[in-house]
N, C-alpha and C. Protein backbone atom coordinates (compact mmCIF):
# COMPACT_ATOMS: atom_id res chain seq x y z
N MET A 1 -36.96 11.96 -212.91
CA MET A 1 -38.16 11.38 -212.62
C MET A 1 -39.30 12.30 -212.51
N LEU A 2 -40.34 11.81 -213.21
CA LEU A 2 -41.53 12.81 -213.41
C LEU A 2 -42.50 12.59 -212.39
N PHE A 3 -42.80 13.63 -211.68
CA PHE A 3 -43.81 13.60 -210.54
C PHE A 3 -45.19 14.03 -211.02
N LYS A 4 -46.10 13.19 -210.79
CA LYS A 4 -47.60 13.46 -211.05
C LYS A 4 -48.50 13.34 -209.90
N THR A 5 -49.46 14.00 -209.89
CA THR A 5 -50.40 13.71 -208.79
C THR A 5 -51.19 12.37 -208.91
N VAL A 6 -51.88 11.88 -207.95
CA VAL A 6 -52.65 10.70 -208.17
C VAL A 6 -53.56 10.89 -209.09
N GLU A 7 -54.20 12.02 -209.21
CA GLU A 7 -55.25 12.34 -210.30
C GLU A 7 -54.72 12.30 -211.54
N GLN A 8 -53.45 12.91 -211.82
CA GLN A 8 -52.97 12.84 -213.09
C GLN A 8 -52.53 11.23 -213.52
N ILE A 9 -52.23 10.50 -212.67
CA ILE A 9 -51.83 9.08 -212.97
C ILE A 9 -53.18 8.41 -213.40
N ASP A 10 -54.21 8.74 -212.58
CA ASP A 10 -55.52 8.02 -213.00
C ASP A 10 -56.05 8.57 -214.33
N GLN A 11 -55.92 9.84 -214.67
CA GLN A 11 -56.31 10.27 -215.88
C GLN A 11 -55.55 9.71 -217.03
N ASP A 12 -54.24 9.64 -216.81
CA ASP A 12 -53.18 9.12 -217.82
C ASP A 12 -53.70 7.65 -218.16
N LEU A 13 -54.01 6.84 -217.01
CA LEU A 13 -54.47 5.35 -217.19
C LEU A 13 -55.74 5.47 -218.08
N ALA A 14 -56.62 6.19 -217.73
CA ALA A 14 -58.08 6.26 -218.48
C ALA A 14 -57.77 6.51 -219.88
N LYS A 15 -56.76 7.32 -220.33
CA LYS A 15 -56.44 7.93 -221.77
C LYS A 15 -55.78 6.54 -222.34
N ARG A 16 -54.88 5.90 -221.76
CA ARG A 16 -54.38 4.63 -222.16
C ARG A 16 -55.40 3.62 -222.62
N VAL A 17 -56.31 3.42 -221.53
CA VAL A 17 -57.43 2.38 -221.83
C VAL A 17 -58.35 2.88 -222.88
N LYS A 18 -58.68 4.02 -222.88
CA LYS A 18 -59.37 4.73 -224.21
C LYS A 18 -58.67 4.33 -225.52
N ARG A 19 -57.47 4.56 -225.58
CA ARG A 19 -56.67 4.35 -226.74
C ARG A 19 -56.74 2.80 -227.15
N LEU A 20 -56.51 1.91 -226.11
CA LEU A 20 -56.51 0.63 -226.37
C LEU A 20 -57.97 0.06 -226.84
N ARG A 21 -59.00 0.65 -226.11
CA ARG A 21 -60.32 0.31 -226.63
C ARG A 21 -60.47 0.71 -227.92
N ARG A 22 -60.21 1.81 -228.42
CA ARG A 22 -60.44 2.19 -229.88
C ARG A 22 -59.68 1.37 -230.71
N GLN A 23 -58.37 0.92 -230.36
CA GLN A 23 -57.67 0.21 -231.09
C GLN A 23 -58.42 -1.23 -231.49
N LYS A 24 -58.99 -1.50 -230.46
CA LYS A 24 -59.79 -2.95 -230.60
C LYS A 24 -61.13 -2.75 -231.15
N GLY A 25 -61.41 -1.50 -231.55
CA GLY A 25 -62.67 -1.31 -232.37
C GLY A 25 -63.91 -1.28 -231.57
N PHE A 26 -63.85 -1.05 -230.20
CA PHE A 26 -65.11 -0.99 -229.45
C PHE A 26 -65.64 0.29 -229.11
N THR A 27 -66.99 0.49 -229.16
CA THR A 27 -67.42 1.73 -228.55
C THR A 27 -67.33 1.69 -227.08
N GLN A 28 -67.74 2.79 -226.51
CA GLN A 28 -67.84 2.78 -224.94
C GLN A 28 -68.72 1.78 -224.28
N LYS A 29 -69.87 1.79 -225.18
CA LYS A 29 -70.95 0.77 -224.59
C LYS A 29 -70.55 -0.65 -224.80
N GLN A 30 -70.07 -0.93 -226.05
CA GLN A 30 -69.60 -2.32 -226.23
C GLN A 30 -68.56 -2.77 -225.16
N PHE A 31 -67.72 -1.88 -225.04
CA PHE A 31 -66.61 -2.32 -224.27
C PHE A 31 -66.95 -2.52 -222.66
N ALA A 32 -67.97 -1.60 -222.19
CA ALA A 32 -68.59 -1.54 -220.96
C ALA A 32 -69.21 -2.94 -220.80
N ASP A 33 -69.93 -3.33 -221.75
CA ASP A 33 -70.71 -4.56 -221.81
C ASP A 33 -69.67 -5.71 -221.63
N LYS A 34 -68.65 -5.78 -222.44
CA LYS A 34 -67.69 -6.86 -222.39
C LYS A 34 -67.11 -6.96 -221.12
N CYS A 35 -66.85 -5.85 -220.34
CA CYS A 35 -66.24 -5.76 -219.09
C CYS A 35 -67.10 -5.95 -217.98
N SER A 36 -68.52 -6.22 -218.22
CA SER A 36 -69.63 -6.31 -217.22
C SER A 36 -69.59 -4.91 -216.38
N LEU A 37 -69.47 -3.80 -216.74
CA LEU A 37 -69.73 -2.60 -216.02
C LEU A 37 -70.79 -1.89 -216.71
N SER A 38 -71.32 -1.01 -216.02
CA SER A 38 -72.40 -0.31 -216.43
C SER A 38 -71.71 0.78 -217.44
N TYR A 39 -72.47 1.28 -218.50
CA TYR A 39 -72.09 2.19 -219.27
C TYR A 39 -71.65 3.48 -218.73
N GLY A 40 -72.43 3.99 -217.73
CA GLY A 40 -72.06 5.14 -216.96
C GLY A 40 -70.96 5.00 -216.32
N THR A 41 -70.52 3.98 -215.64
CA THR A 41 -69.38 3.79 -214.76
C THR A 41 -68.17 3.82 -215.65
N TYR A 42 -68.32 3.17 -216.83
CA TYR A 42 -67.05 3.16 -217.79
C TYR A 42 -66.97 4.62 -218.46
N LYS A 43 -67.94 5.18 -218.64
CA LYS A 43 -67.96 6.57 -219.45
C LYS A 43 -67.29 7.54 -218.43
N LEU A 44 -67.65 7.35 -217.03
CA LEU A 44 -67.05 8.19 -216.03
C LEU A 44 -65.44 7.90 -215.89
N PHE A 45 -65.21 6.62 -216.02
CA PHE A 45 -63.66 6.22 -215.83
C PHE A 45 -63.02 7.07 -216.90
N GLU A 46 -63.43 6.87 -218.30
CA GLU A 46 -62.75 7.58 -219.22
C GLU A 46 -62.57 9.04 -219.12
N GLN A 47 -63.53 9.66 -218.62
CA GLN A 47 -63.68 11.19 -218.41
C GLN A 47 -62.79 11.67 -217.18
N THR A 48 -62.83 10.75 -216.31
CA THR A 48 -62.13 11.24 -214.92
C THR A 48 -60.97 10.52 -214.39
N GLY A 49 -60.99 8.99 -214.71
CA GLY A 49 -59.97 8.25 -214.42
C GLY A 49 -60.54 7.61 -213.13
N LYS A 50 -61.65 7.93 -212.54
CA LYS A 50 -62.17 7.39 -211.30
C LYS A 50 -62.93 6.08 -211.64
N ILE A 51 -62.46 4.91 -210.84
CA ILE A 51 -63.10 3.73 -210.89
C ILE A 51 -62.71 2.86 -209.66
N SER A 52 -63.60 1.91 -209.45
CA SER A 52 -63.02 0.88 -208.32
C SER A 52 -62.12 -0.08 -208.71
N LEU A 53 -61.46 -0.70 -207.81
CA LEU A 53 -60.25 -1.55 -208.20
C LEU A 53 -60.92 -2.69 -208.76
N LEU A 54 -62.14 -3.22 -208.55
CA LEU A 54 -62.82 -4.32 -209.31
C LEU A 54 -63.13 -3.77 -210.63
N GLY A 55 -63.56 -2.68 -210.91
CA GLY A 55 -63.82 -2.18 -212.16
C GLY A 55 -62.59 -2.10 -213.02
N LEU A 56 -61.45 -1.72 -212.29
CA LEU A 56 -60.27 -1.57 -213.23
C LEU A 56 -59.66 -3.06 -213.47
N THR A 57 -59.89 -3.96 -212.59
CA THR A 57 -59.59 -5.37 -212.97
C THR A 57 -60.38 -5.96 -214.15
N GLN A 58 -61.66 -5.57 -214.06
CA GLN A 58 -62.49 -5.92 -215.11
C GLN A 58 -62.27 -5.32 -216.57
N ILE A 59 -61.74 -4.03 -216.40
CA ILE A 59 -61.26 -3.46 -217.58
C ILE A 59 -60.00 -4.20 -218.11
N ALA A 60 -59.06 -4.43 -217.33
CA ALA A 60 -57.96 -5.13 -217.69
C ALA A 60 -58.21 -6.53 -218.26
N ALA A 61 -59.00 -7.13 -217.68
CA ALA A 61 -59.44 -8.49 -218.36
C ALA A 61 -60.04 -8.18 -219.70
N GLY A 62 -61.08 -7.25 -219.83
CA GLY A 62 -61.52 -7.02 -221.14
C GLY A 62 -60.51 -6.63 -222.26
N LEU A 63 -59.42 -6.21 -221.76
CA LEU A 63 -58.28 -5.92 -222.73
C LEU A 63 -57.27 -7.02 -222.82
N GLY A 64 -57.54 -8.10 -222.12
CA GLY A 64 -56.74 -9.33 -222.03
C GLY A 64 -55.39 -8.97 -221.47
N ARG A 65 -55.37 -7.93 -220.48
CA ARG A 65 -54.25 -7.56 -219.75
C ARG A 65 -54.25 -7.71 -218.11
N GLU A 66 -55.09 -8.62 -217.89
CA GLU A 66 -55.39 -8.88 -216.32
C GLU A 66 -54.04 -9.13 -215.42
N ASP A 67 -53.21 -9.73 -216.33
CA ASP A 67 -51.72 -10.19 -215.73
C ASP A 67 -51.13 -9.06 -215.22
N GLU A 68 -51.34 -7.86 -215.81
CA GLU A 68 -50.71 -6.49 -215.46
C GLU A 68 -51.34 -6.06 -214.07
N ILE A 69 -52.64 -6.36 -213.88
CA ILE A 69 -53.15 -6.03 -212.48
C ILE A 69 -52.49 -7.14 -211.45
N ASP A 70 -52.59 -8.30 -211.97
CA ASP A 70 -52.14 -9.34 -210.94
C ASP A 70 -50.76 -9.23 -210.55
N ASN A 71 -49.92 -8.53 -211.31
CA ASN A 71 -48.53 -8.45 -211.00
C ASN A 71 -48.24 -7.14 -210.38
N LEU A 72 -49.20 -6.30 -210.03
CA LEU A 72 -48.98 -5.11 -209.45
C LEU A 72 -48.13 -5.20 -208.33
N PHE A 73 -47.20 -4.55 -207.85
CA PHE A 73 -46.58 -4.56 -206.55
C PHE A 73 -45.78 -5.77 -206.28
N MET A 74 -45.43 -6.65 -207.34
CA MET A 74 -44.88 -7.94 -207.09
C MET A 74 -43.22 -7.72 -206.98
N GLY A 75 -42.73 -6.91 -207.79
CA GLY A 75 -41.16 -6.52 -207.90
C GLY A 75 -40.82 -5.65 -206.99
N ARG A 76 -39.57 -5.63 -206.59
CA ARG A 76 -38.96 -4.81 -205.60
C ARG A 76 -37.55 -4.25 -206.30
N GLU A 77 -37.37 -2.98 -206.33
CA GLU A 77 -36.23 -2.45 -206.76
C GLU A 77 -34.95 -2.48 -205.61
N TYR A 78 -34.04 -2.87 -205.98
CA TYR A 78 -32.81 -3.10 -204.96
C TYR A 78 -31.71 -1.94 -205.41
N SER A 79 -31.14 -1.62 -204.48
CA SER A 79 -30.11 -0.33 -204.66
C SER A 79 -28.63 -1.04 -204.63
N SER A 80 -28.64 -2.32 -204.34
CA SER A 80 -27.41 -2.93 -204.00
C SER A 80 -27.62 -4.44 -204.10
N ILE A 81 -26.62 -5.10 -204.39
CA ILE A 81 -26.50 -6.60 -204.32
C ILE A 81 -26.47 -6.88 -202.83
N ASP A 82 -26.07 -6.15 -201.85
CA ASP A 82 -26.12 -6.49 -200.65
C ASP A 82 -27.69 -6.76 -200.17
N GLU A 83 -28.55 -5.83 -200.59
CA GLU A 83 -29.79 -5.90 -200.33
C GLU A 83 -30.57 -7.13 -200.79
N VAL A 84 -30.14 -7.70 -201.98
CA VAL A 84 -30.73 -8.90 -202.45
C VAL A 84 -30.14 -9.99 -201.67
N ILE A 85 -28.98 -10.00 -201.20
CA ILE A 85 -28.44 -11.03 -200.41
C ILE A 85 -29.05 -11.24 -199.25
N LYS A 86 -29.24 -10.04 -198.54
CA LYS A 86 -29.92 -9.93 -197.21
C LYS A 86 -31.32 -10.42 -197.26
N GLU A 87 -32.11 -10.11 -198.28
CA GLU A 87 -33.45 -10.46 -198.32
C GLU A 87 -33.46 -12.02 -198.54
N TYR A 88 -32.58 -12.50 -199.35
CA TYR A 88 -32.59 -14.06 -199.66
C TYR A 88 -32.28 -14.65 -198.20
N GLU A 89 -31.21 -14.22 -197.56
CA GLU A 89 -30.88 -14.77 -196.26
C GLU A 89 -32.11 -14.95 -195.32
N GLU A 90 -32.71 -13.77 -195.19
CA GLU A 90 -33.82 -13.67 -194.44
C GLU A 90 -35.03 -14.51 -194.78
N SER A 91 -35.25 -14.75 -196.13
CA SER A 91 -36.33 -15.65 -196.50
C SER A 91 -35.83 -17.00 -196.30
N GLU A 92 -34.64 -17.42 -196.18
CA GLU A 92 -34.16 -18.58 -195.84
C GLU A 92 -34.48 -19.04 -194.32
N LYS A 93 -34.25 -18.11 -193.50
CA LYS A 93 -34.54 -18.18 -192.12
C LYS A 93 -35.88 -18.49 -191.67
N ALA A 94 -36.83 -17.87 -192.57
CA ALA A 94 -38.34 -18.20 -192.21
C ALA A 94 -38.77 -19.27 -192.45
């Protein structure tokens, strides 16, 4: 497993967004407008990876990938079938 700092994760995300923006043929200004973000906010995001959650959601929507934001933290990894059964049984009690 590769360990990254929070800052590295943010910067990698910004690089992926930049690549996707370019693939769609948008300039930074055009894409910022499409996402209802100020040009400065979007430019800073590409440079540093820093943005609000709302801004990130707007970017995801601008890329047509808002479902990826909506599904964050939805799944759970299980280490055994026993964990799955236990969680199911607990949800049935509730």
